[in-house]
Coordinates of C-alpha atoms in Angstrom, one line a residue:
Chain X
M1 CA -15.6 -47.9 -9.1
R2 CA -14.0 -47.6 -12.4
M3 CA -12.3 -44.8 -13.8
A4 CA -15.4 -43.2 -15.5
E5 CA -17.1 -43.5 -11.7
L6 CA -13.7 -42.2 -10.3
S7 CA -14.4 -39.4 -12.9
R8 CA -17.6 -38.3 -12.7
E9 CA -17.4 -38.8 -8.4
S10 CA -14.2 -36.5 -8.6
G11 CA -15.2 -33.9 -10.9
V12 CA -11.8 -34.5 -12.8
A13 CA -11.7 -35.7 -16.3
V14 CA -9.8 -39.1 -17.3
P15 CA -6.9 -37.8 -19.3
T16 CA -6.3 -35.7 -16.4
I17 CA -6.2 -38.5 -14.1
K18 CA -3.9 -40.7 -16.1
Y19 CA -1.9 -37.6 -16.0
Y20 CA -1.4 -37.8 -12.5
Q21 CA -0.9 -41.3 -12.7
R22 CA 2.1 -41.0 -14.8
E23 CA 3.4 -38.1 -12.5
G24 CA 3.1 -39.7 -9.5
L25 CA 0.6 -38.3 -7.6
L26 CA -2.3 -40.2 -7.7
P27 CA -1.7 -44.9 -6.7
P28 CA -2.9 -46.9 -9.7
G29 CA -6.0 -48.9 -9.0
E30 CA -6.3 -52.6 -8.0
L31 CA -5.8 -54.4 -10.7
T32 CA -9.2 -56.7 -11.6
S33 CA -8.3 -57.6 -15.0
P34 CA -5.4 -56.7 -17.6
N35 CA -6.7 -53.5 -18.4
Q36 CA -9.0 -52.7 -15.9
A37 CA -8.4 -51.2 -12.7
R38 CA -11.3 -50.8 -9.4
Y39 CA -10.7 -47.5 -7.6
T40 CA -11.8 -46.4 -4.0
A41 CA -13.1 -43.5 -2.1
T42 CA -9.4 -42.6 -0.8
H43 CA -8.3 -42.4 -4.7
V44 CA -11.5 -39.6 -4.6
R45 CA -10.2 -38.0 -2.0
R46 CA -6.5 -37.9 -2.9
L47 CA -7.8 -36.1 -6.6
R48 CA -9.3 -33.5 -4.3
L49 CA -6.3 -32.6 -2.6
V50 CA -4.4 -33.0 -5.6
R51 CA -6.6 -30.7 -7.4
A52 CA -6.7 -28.3 -4.7
L53 CA -2.8 -28.0 -4.6
L54 CA -2.6 -27.6 -8.4
E55 CA -5.4 -25.1 -9.0
I56 CA -6.1 -23.1 -6.3
G57 CA -3.3 -23.4 -4.6
G58 CA -0.8 -23.1 -7.6
L59 CA 2.0 -25.5 -6.5
S60 CA 4.0 -26.8 -8.9
V61 CA 4.1 -30.7 -10.1
A62 CA 6.9 -31.1 -7.9
G63 CA 5.4 -29.2 -5.0
V64 CA 2.4 -31.5 -4.9
R65 CA 4.7 -34.4 -5.4
E66 CA 6.4 -33.6 -1.9
V67 CA 3.6 -32.6 0.0
L68 CA 2.1 -35.8 -0.7
A69 CA 5.1 -38.3 -0.1
A70 CA 4.8 -35.7 4.0
I71 CA 1.3 -36.9 4.0
D72 CA 2.5 -40.7 3.8
D73 CA 4.8 -40.6 5.9
P74 CA 3.7 -41.6 9.0
T75 CA 6.6 -40.7 11.1
T76 CA 5.7 -36.6 9.4
S77 CA 4.2 -34.0 12.0
T78 CA 1.0 -31.8 10.2
H79 CA 2.7 -28.8 11.4
D80 CA 5.4 -29.9 8.9
I81 CA 3.2 -31.2 6.3
L82 CA 1.3 -27.9 6.0
G83 CA 4.9 -26.0 6.2
L84 CA 5.1 -27.7 2.7
A85 CA 2.2 -27.1 1.3
Q86 CA 2.0 -23.6 2.4
H87 CA 5.8 -23.1 1.4
G88 CA 4.6 -23.9 -2.1
L89 CA 2.2 -21.4 -2.7
P90 CA 3.6 -18.6 -5.2
M91 CA 4.5 -15.6 -3.0
A92 CA 5.7 -12.3 -5.0
K93 CA 9.1 -12.3 -4.3
L94 CA 11.6 -8.4 -5.2
E95 CA 15.0 -7.8 -5.8
V96 CA 16.3 -6.2 -2.5
S97 CA 19.3 -4.1 -1.9
D98 CA 21.3 -4.8 1.8
D99 CA 20.6 -2.1 3.0
D100 CA 17.0 -2.2 2.6
R101 CA 16.7 -6.0 3.5
A102 CA 18.8 -4.9 7.2
W103 CA 16.0 -2.1 7.1
A104 CA 12.8 -4.6 6.5
M105 CA 13.8 -6.8 8.6
E106 CA 14.3 -4.9 11.6
R107 CA 10.7 -4.0 11.2
I108 CA 9.5 -7.5 10.9
E109 CA 11.6 -8.3 14.1
T110 CA 10.1 -5.6 16.2
A111 CA 6.3 -6.7 14.2
A112 CA 6.7 -10.3 15.1
A113 CA 8.6 -9.3 18.9
E114 CA 5.0 -7.4 19.4
R115 CA 3.1 -10.4 19.1
G116 CA 5.2 -13.5 20.2
W117 CA 5.7 -15.1 16.9
Q118 CA 9.2 -16.4 16.4
P119 CA 9.1 -17.1 12.7
H120 CA 12.5 -18.5 10.8
P121 CA 14.6 -15.9 9.6
E122 CA 14.8 -17.8 6.2
S123 CA 11.5 -19.4 5.7
P124 CA 10.2 -17.8 2.1
V125 CA 7.2 -16.1 4.2
I126 CA 9.9 -13.7 5.6
E127 CA 10.9 -12.7 2.6
A128 CA 8.0 -12.1 0.4
I129 CA 7.4 -9.7 3.6
V130 CA 10.8 -8.5 3.4
G131 CA 9.7 -7.8 -0.6
V132 CA 6.5 -6.0 0.1
L133 CA 8.5 -4.1 3.0
C134 CA 10.9 -2.9 0.6
A135 CA 8.5 -2.3 -2.3
F136 CA 6.7 0.3 0.3
R137 CA 9.7 2.0 0.8
Q138 CA 10.8 1.9 -2.9
V139 CA 7.5 3.8 -4.2
G140 CA 8.0 6.4 -1.3
H141 CA 5.3 5.4 0.8
E142 CA 7.0 4.3 4.1
W143 CA 4.1 5.8 5.8
A144 CA 1.7 2.6 5.6
L145 CA 4.0 1.1 7.5
D146 CA 3.2 2.8 10.5
A147 CA 0.2 0.4 10.1
L148 CA 2.5 -2.5 11.0
D149 CA 1.9 -4.1 13.7
L150 CA -2.4 -3.6 13.1
Y151 CA -1.9 -5.4 9.8
A152 CA -0.2 -8.2 12.7
E153 CA -3.1 -8.4 14.9
A154 CA -5.3 -8.5 12.1
A155 CA -3.4 -11.1 10.4
D156 CA -3.5 -12.9 13.9
L157 CA -7.1 -13.1 14.3
V158 CA -7.8 -14.4 11.1
A159 CA -5.1 -16.5 10.5
D160 CA -6.5 -18.5 14.6
A161 CA -9.8 -19.3 13.3
D162 CA -8.1 -21.0 10.3
V163 CA -5.9 -23.1 11.9
T164 CA -8.9 -23.9 14.7
A165 CA -11.2 -24.5 11.8
V166 CA -8.7 -26.7 9.5
A167 CA -7.9 -29.0 12.6
R168 CA -11.4 -30.1 13.1
L169 CA -10.9 -31.6 9.6
G170 CA -9.8 -34.1 11.0
R171 CA -7.7 -36.2 8.7
T172 CA -4.6 -35.3 7.4
E173 CA -5.3 -34.7 4.1
A174 CA -8.4 -33.0 4.1
I175 CA -6.4 -30.6 6.8
V176 CA -3.9 -30.1 4.1
E177 CA -6.3 -29.4 1.5
G178 CA -8.4 -27.8 3.7
A179 CA -5.5 -25.5 4.3
V180 CA -4.4 -24.8 1.0
V181 CA -7.8 -23.5 0.0
G182 CA -8.0 -21.5 2.7
T183 CA -4.8 -19.9 2.3
V184 CA -5.8 -19.0 -1.4
L185 CA -9.0 -18.6 -1.4
G186 CA -8.9 -16.6 2.3
D187 CA -6.1 -13.7 0.6
A188 CA -8.9 -13.1 -2.0
L189 CA -11.2 -12.8 0.8
L190 CA -9.6 -10.8 3.2
A191 CA -8.7 -7.9 0.3
A192 CA -12.2 -7.7 -1.0
L193 CA -13.3 -7.1 2.4
R194 CA -10.8 -4.9 3.1
R195 CA -11.7 -2.6 0.4
L196 CA -15.1 -2.4 1.3
A197 CA -14.1 -1.5 4.5
H198 CA -11.9 1.5 3.2
A199 CA -15.5 2.7 1.3
E200 CA -17.5 3.1 4.6
A201 CA -13.7 4.1 6.5
S202 CA -13.0 7.0 3.6
R203 CA -17.2 7.6 3.1
K204 CA -17.0 8.8 7.3
L205 CA -13.6 10.5 6.8
F206 CA -14.1 12.0 3.6
Q207 CA -18.0 12.9 3.8
A208 CA -18.8 13.4 7.4
Chain P
M1 CA 12.7 22.0 -15.5
R2 CA 13.4 20.4 -19.1
M3 CA 12.4 17.5 -20.6
A4 CA 15.6 15.4 -19.0
E5 CA 15.0 16.8 -15.2
L6 CA 12.1 15.7 -15.2
S7 CA 12.3 12.0 -16.4
R8 CA 15.9 12.5 -13.6
E9 CA 13.3 13.5 -11.0
S10 CA 10.3 11.2 -11.7
G11 CA 13.0 7.9 -12.9
V12 CA 10.0 7.3 -15.8
A13 CA 12.1 7.6 -19.4
V14 CA 12.0 10.4 -22.0
P15 CA 9.7 8.0 -24.5
T16 CA 7.1 6.7 -21.4
I17 CA 6.5 10.1 -20.5
K18 CA 5.5 11.0 -24.6
Y19 CA 3.3 8.2 -24.4
Y20 CA 1.8 9.6 -21.2
Q21 CA 1.2 13.2 -22.8
R22 CA -0.2 11.6 -26.2
E23 CA -2.7 9.7 -24.1
G24 CA -3.6 13.1 -21.8
L25 CA -2.4 11.6 -18.8
L26 CA -0.2 14.5 -18.2
P27 CA -0.5 18.0 -18.9
P28 CA 1.8 19.7 -21.5
G29 CA 4.3 21.4 -20.1
E30 CA 5.0 25.4 -20.6
L31 CA 6.6 26.5 -24.1
T32 CA 9.6 28.6 -23.4
S33 CA 10.8 27.9 -27.2
P34 CA 9.2 25.9 -30.3
N35 CA 10.4 23.0 -29.0
Q36 CA 10.7 22.9 -25.4
A37 CA 8.6 22.6 -22.5
R38 CA 9.1 23.7 -19.1
Y39 CA 7.6 21.5 -16.1
T40 CA 7.2 22.0 -12.7
A41 CA 6.8 19.9 -9.7
T42 CA 2.8 19.6 -10.2
H43 CA 4.1 17.6 -13.1
V44 CA 6.5 15.4 -11.1
R45 CA 3.4 14.8 -9.0
R46 CA 1.1 13.8 -11.5
L47 CA 3.8 11.5 -13.0
R48 CA 4.3 9.8 -9.5
L49 CA 0.8 9.6 -9.6
V50 CA -0.1 8.3 -13.0
R51 CA 3.0 5.4 -12.4
A52 CA 1.4 4.7 -8.9
L53 CA -2.0 3.9 -10.8
L54 CA -1.0 2.1 -14.2
E55 CA 1.9 0.0 -12.8
I56 CA 1.3 -0.8 -8.8
G57 CA -2.6 -1.0 -9.4
G58 CA -3.1 -2.1 -12.6
L59 CA -5.6 0.7 -14.1
S60 CA -5.9 0.8 -17.7
V61 CA -5.2 3.6 -19.3
A62 CA -9.4 4.7 -19.5
G63 CA -9.4 4.7 -16.1
V64 CA -6.4 6.2 -15.3
R65 CA -7.8 9.4 -17.2
E66 CA -11.1 9.1 -15.7
V67 CA -9.4 9.6 -11.8
L68 CA -7.2 12.1 -13.5
A69 CA -10.1 14.2 -14.6
A70 CA -12.2 13.6 -11.0
I71 CA -9.0 14.8 -9.3
D72 CA -9.3 17.8 -11.7
D73 CA -13.2 18.3 -11.3
P74 CA -13.0 20.6 -8.2
T75 CA -16.7 19.9 -7.2
T76 CA -16.1 16.2 -7.0
S77 CA -15.3 15.3 -3.1
T78 CA -12.6 12.3 -2.4
H79 CA -14.5 10.1 -1.3
D80 CA -15.8 9.9 -5.3
I81 CA -12.3 9.5 -6.6
L82 CA -11.5 6.9 -3.6
G83 CA -14.3 5.4 -5.3
L84 CA -13.4 5.8 -9.0
A85 CA -9.5 4.4 -8.2
Q86 CA -10.6 1.6 -6.0
H87 CA -13.1 0.0 -8.9
G88 CA -10.5 0.8 -11.2
L89 CA -8.1 -1.9 -9.2
P90 CA -8.2 -5.5 -10.7
M91 CA -10.9 -8.0 -8.9
A92 CA -11.1 -11.4 -9.7
K93 CA -14.6 -12.2 -10.9
L94 CA -16.2 -15.5 -11.3
E95 CA -19.1 -16.8 -13.1
V96 CA -22.0 -17.8 -10.4
S97 CA -25.8 -18.9 -10.6
D98 CA -28.5 -17.0 -9.8
D99 CA -28.6 -19.6 -6.6
D100 CA -25.1 -19.1 -5.6
R101 CA -26.0 -15.5 -5.6
A102 CA -28.9 -15.4 -3.5
W103 CA -26.7 -17.2 -0.9
A104 CA -23.4 -15.6 -1.0
M105 CA -25.6 -11.8 -0.6
E106 CA -27.6 -13.3 2.6
R107 CA -24.3 -14.6 4.4
I108 CA -22.9 -10.9 2.8
E109 CA -25.7 -8.6 4.0
T110 CA -25.3 -9.8 7.7
A111 CA -21.4 -10.1 7.8
A112 CA -22.1 -6.0 6.6
A113 CA -25.2 -5.2 9.0
E114 CA -23.0 -6.7 12.0
R115 CA -20.2 -3.8 11.4
G116 CA -22.6 -1.3 10.7
W117 CA -21.0 -1.3 6.8
Q118 CA -23.3 0.0 4.0
P119 CA -22.2 -1.4 0.7
H120 CA -23.7 -0.2 -2.5
P121 CA -25.7 -4.4 -3.3
E122 CA -23.7 -3.3 -7.3
S123 CA -20.9 -2.6 -6.0
P124 CA -17.8 -3.9 -8.2
V125 CA -16.4 -5.0 -4.4
I126 CA -19.8 -6.7 -3.5
E127 CA -19.0 -8.7 -7.0
A128 CA -15.8 -9.8 -5.7
I129 CA -16.9 -10.6 -2.7
V130 CA -19.7 -13.5 -3.9
G131 CA -17.4 -14.6 -5.9
V132 CA -15.0 -15.7 -3.8
L133 CA -17.8 -17.3 -1.4
C134 CA -18.9 -18.8 -4.5
A135 CA -15.4 -20.1 -5.1
F136 CA -15.6 -21.5 -1.9
R137 CA -18.8 -23.8 -1.4
Q138 CA -18.1 -24.8 -5.2
V139 CA -14.6 -26.2 -4.1
G140 CA -16.8 -28.1 -1.1
H141 CA -14.8 -25.9 1.5
E142 CA -17.7 -23.8 3.2
W143 CA -16.9 -24.3 6.7
A144 CA -14.5 -22.1 6.0
L145 CA -16.9 -19.2 5.8
D146 CA -17.7 -19.6 9.6
A147 CA -14.8 -17.4 10.1
L148 CA -15.9 -14.3 7.4
D149 CA -17.4 -12.4 10.4
L150 CA -13.8 -12.3 12.1
Y151 CA -12.6 -12.0 8.3
A152 CA -14.7 -8.2 7.9
E153 CA -13.2 -7.4 11.3
A154 CA -9.6 -7.9 10.3
A155 CA -10.7 -5.5 7.4
D156 CA -11.9 -3.0 9.2
L157 CA -9.5 -3.1 11.7
V158 CA -6.6 -2.1 9.0
A159 CA -8.8 -0.4 7.0
D160 CA -9.3 2.2 9.7
A161 CA -5.8 3.0 10.1
D162 CA -5.1 2.6 5.8
V163 CA -7.8 5.5 5.9
T164 CA -6.7 7.6 9.1
A165 CA -3.0 7.7 8.1
V166 CA -3.8 8.5 4.1
A167 CA -6.1 11.2 4.3
R168 CA -3.0 13.1 6.4
L169 CA -1.0 13.1 3.0
G170 CA -3.1 16.5 3.1
R171 CA -3.8 16.8 -1.3
T172 CA -6.2 14.7 -3.0
E173 CA -3.8 13.9 -5.5
A174 CA -1.2 12.5 -2.5
I175 CA -4.3 10.6 -1.3
V176 CA -5.3 8.7 -4.4
E177 CA -1.7 7.7 -4.8
G178 CA -1.2 6.5 -1.1
A179 CA -4.6 4.8 -1.4
V180 CA -4.1 3.0 -4.1
V181 CA -0.3 1.8 -3.4
G182 CA -1.6 1.2 0.0
T183 CA -4.1 -0.9 -1.3
V184 CA -2.2 -3.3 -3.6
L185 CA 0.8 -3.4 -1.4
G186 CA -1.3 -3.9 2.1
D187 CA -2.8 -6.9 0.2
A188 CA 0.6 -8.5 -0.5
L189 CA 1.4 -7.5 2.9
L190 CA -1.7 -8.9 5.4
A191 CA -1.2 -12.0 3.2
A192 CA 2.2 -12.3 3.6
L193 CA 1.8 -11.7 7.7
R194 CA -1.5 -13.7 7.2
R195 CA 1.0 -16.5 6.1
L196 CA 3.5 -16.2 9.4
A197 CA 0.7 -16.1 11.6
H198 CA -0.5 -19.2 10.2
A199 CA 2.7 -21.1 11.1
E200 CA 3.0 -19.7 14.0
A201 CA -0.9 -20.9 15.1
S202 CA 0.2 -24.1 13.5
R203 CA 2.9 -24.5 15.6
K204 CA 0.9 -24.5 18.7
L205 CA -1.8 -26.5 17.4
F206 CA 0.2 -29.1 16.2
Q207 CA 3.4 -29.1 18.2
A208 CA 1.8 -28.4 21.5

């Protein structure tokens, strides 16, 4: 297909496709004449992935380049590629004191051990959890963390389903795209459902 | 206590306290001389609540005023006040077609019925869920919604614990503050834990 068709097929505007090419996010097409190139289904798939990483995942261009390089390297495991994509997702960070960090790490290790998780202590995800726990503490609402185990259980419940479903997508590119879309939109889904569940629980408790 | 002490006690700067007073978010102190007022523990608590609603919850000043008016009206139920506070929390919205909306509503109704939820069809939370479901569909990742029931179960799991814990805070003001802090920071906590659980599930599935 020509550039115009690639644009129609993928829903990505031509100037944007050209920008992706200049940034090394999309391989060139096969030249059929000095100023015309042919594109294939591979380009359509890559474009979808790039858009999902950039627009839904909010990854930087450099982050997307890293994920694509990992996908194109046959020696990288799917687990490592998923890690790269996940670590590129923006997460809130908070400056915390050493004392607060030690307190948070202890709580995280206890909760992780209970679920049989073996997290990397230097993972950016651990950093994000430390930040949230310290935020609860700083605003004087440490009581909320009594439910930390339940939160971890809920996270496990959906994460297992997510990863099993995503693995069925087959091709590594599709898996990575699915993981990013599922992670980011899944956050929004879980947050909205939790508000609905709050309303139900409040009705039962305060209006009984 | 004097204004300076109220500021120290609450951690809110004096000009900010004065701004809250002008906006009707904090009642005036008891005048002890023409230009000096005395404040009490009630003011400290109200200041904490106002800050939590504005800065953690992201409510508008008008939204905070509405929540405070509901708290100060003895005929309002705690359930209604929680509803007001929750509906003031910012949630993502998405323009959706009638066809998409009907499709999303059907899925939501099925999931809600399974959990025994009786949501208001016009609730802003339902609107947010419709938006997320349609976003999944629009990017071609409808498969992720096969786990909608599990997501609702996970939401229920944490929401019951949240509301039970928050109810123990006693005073309506503390309950509302706790609900807003717990809802917003709880979203961040659940999202971060879910990423950790994803990493564990991916390790088990792809590195076994």
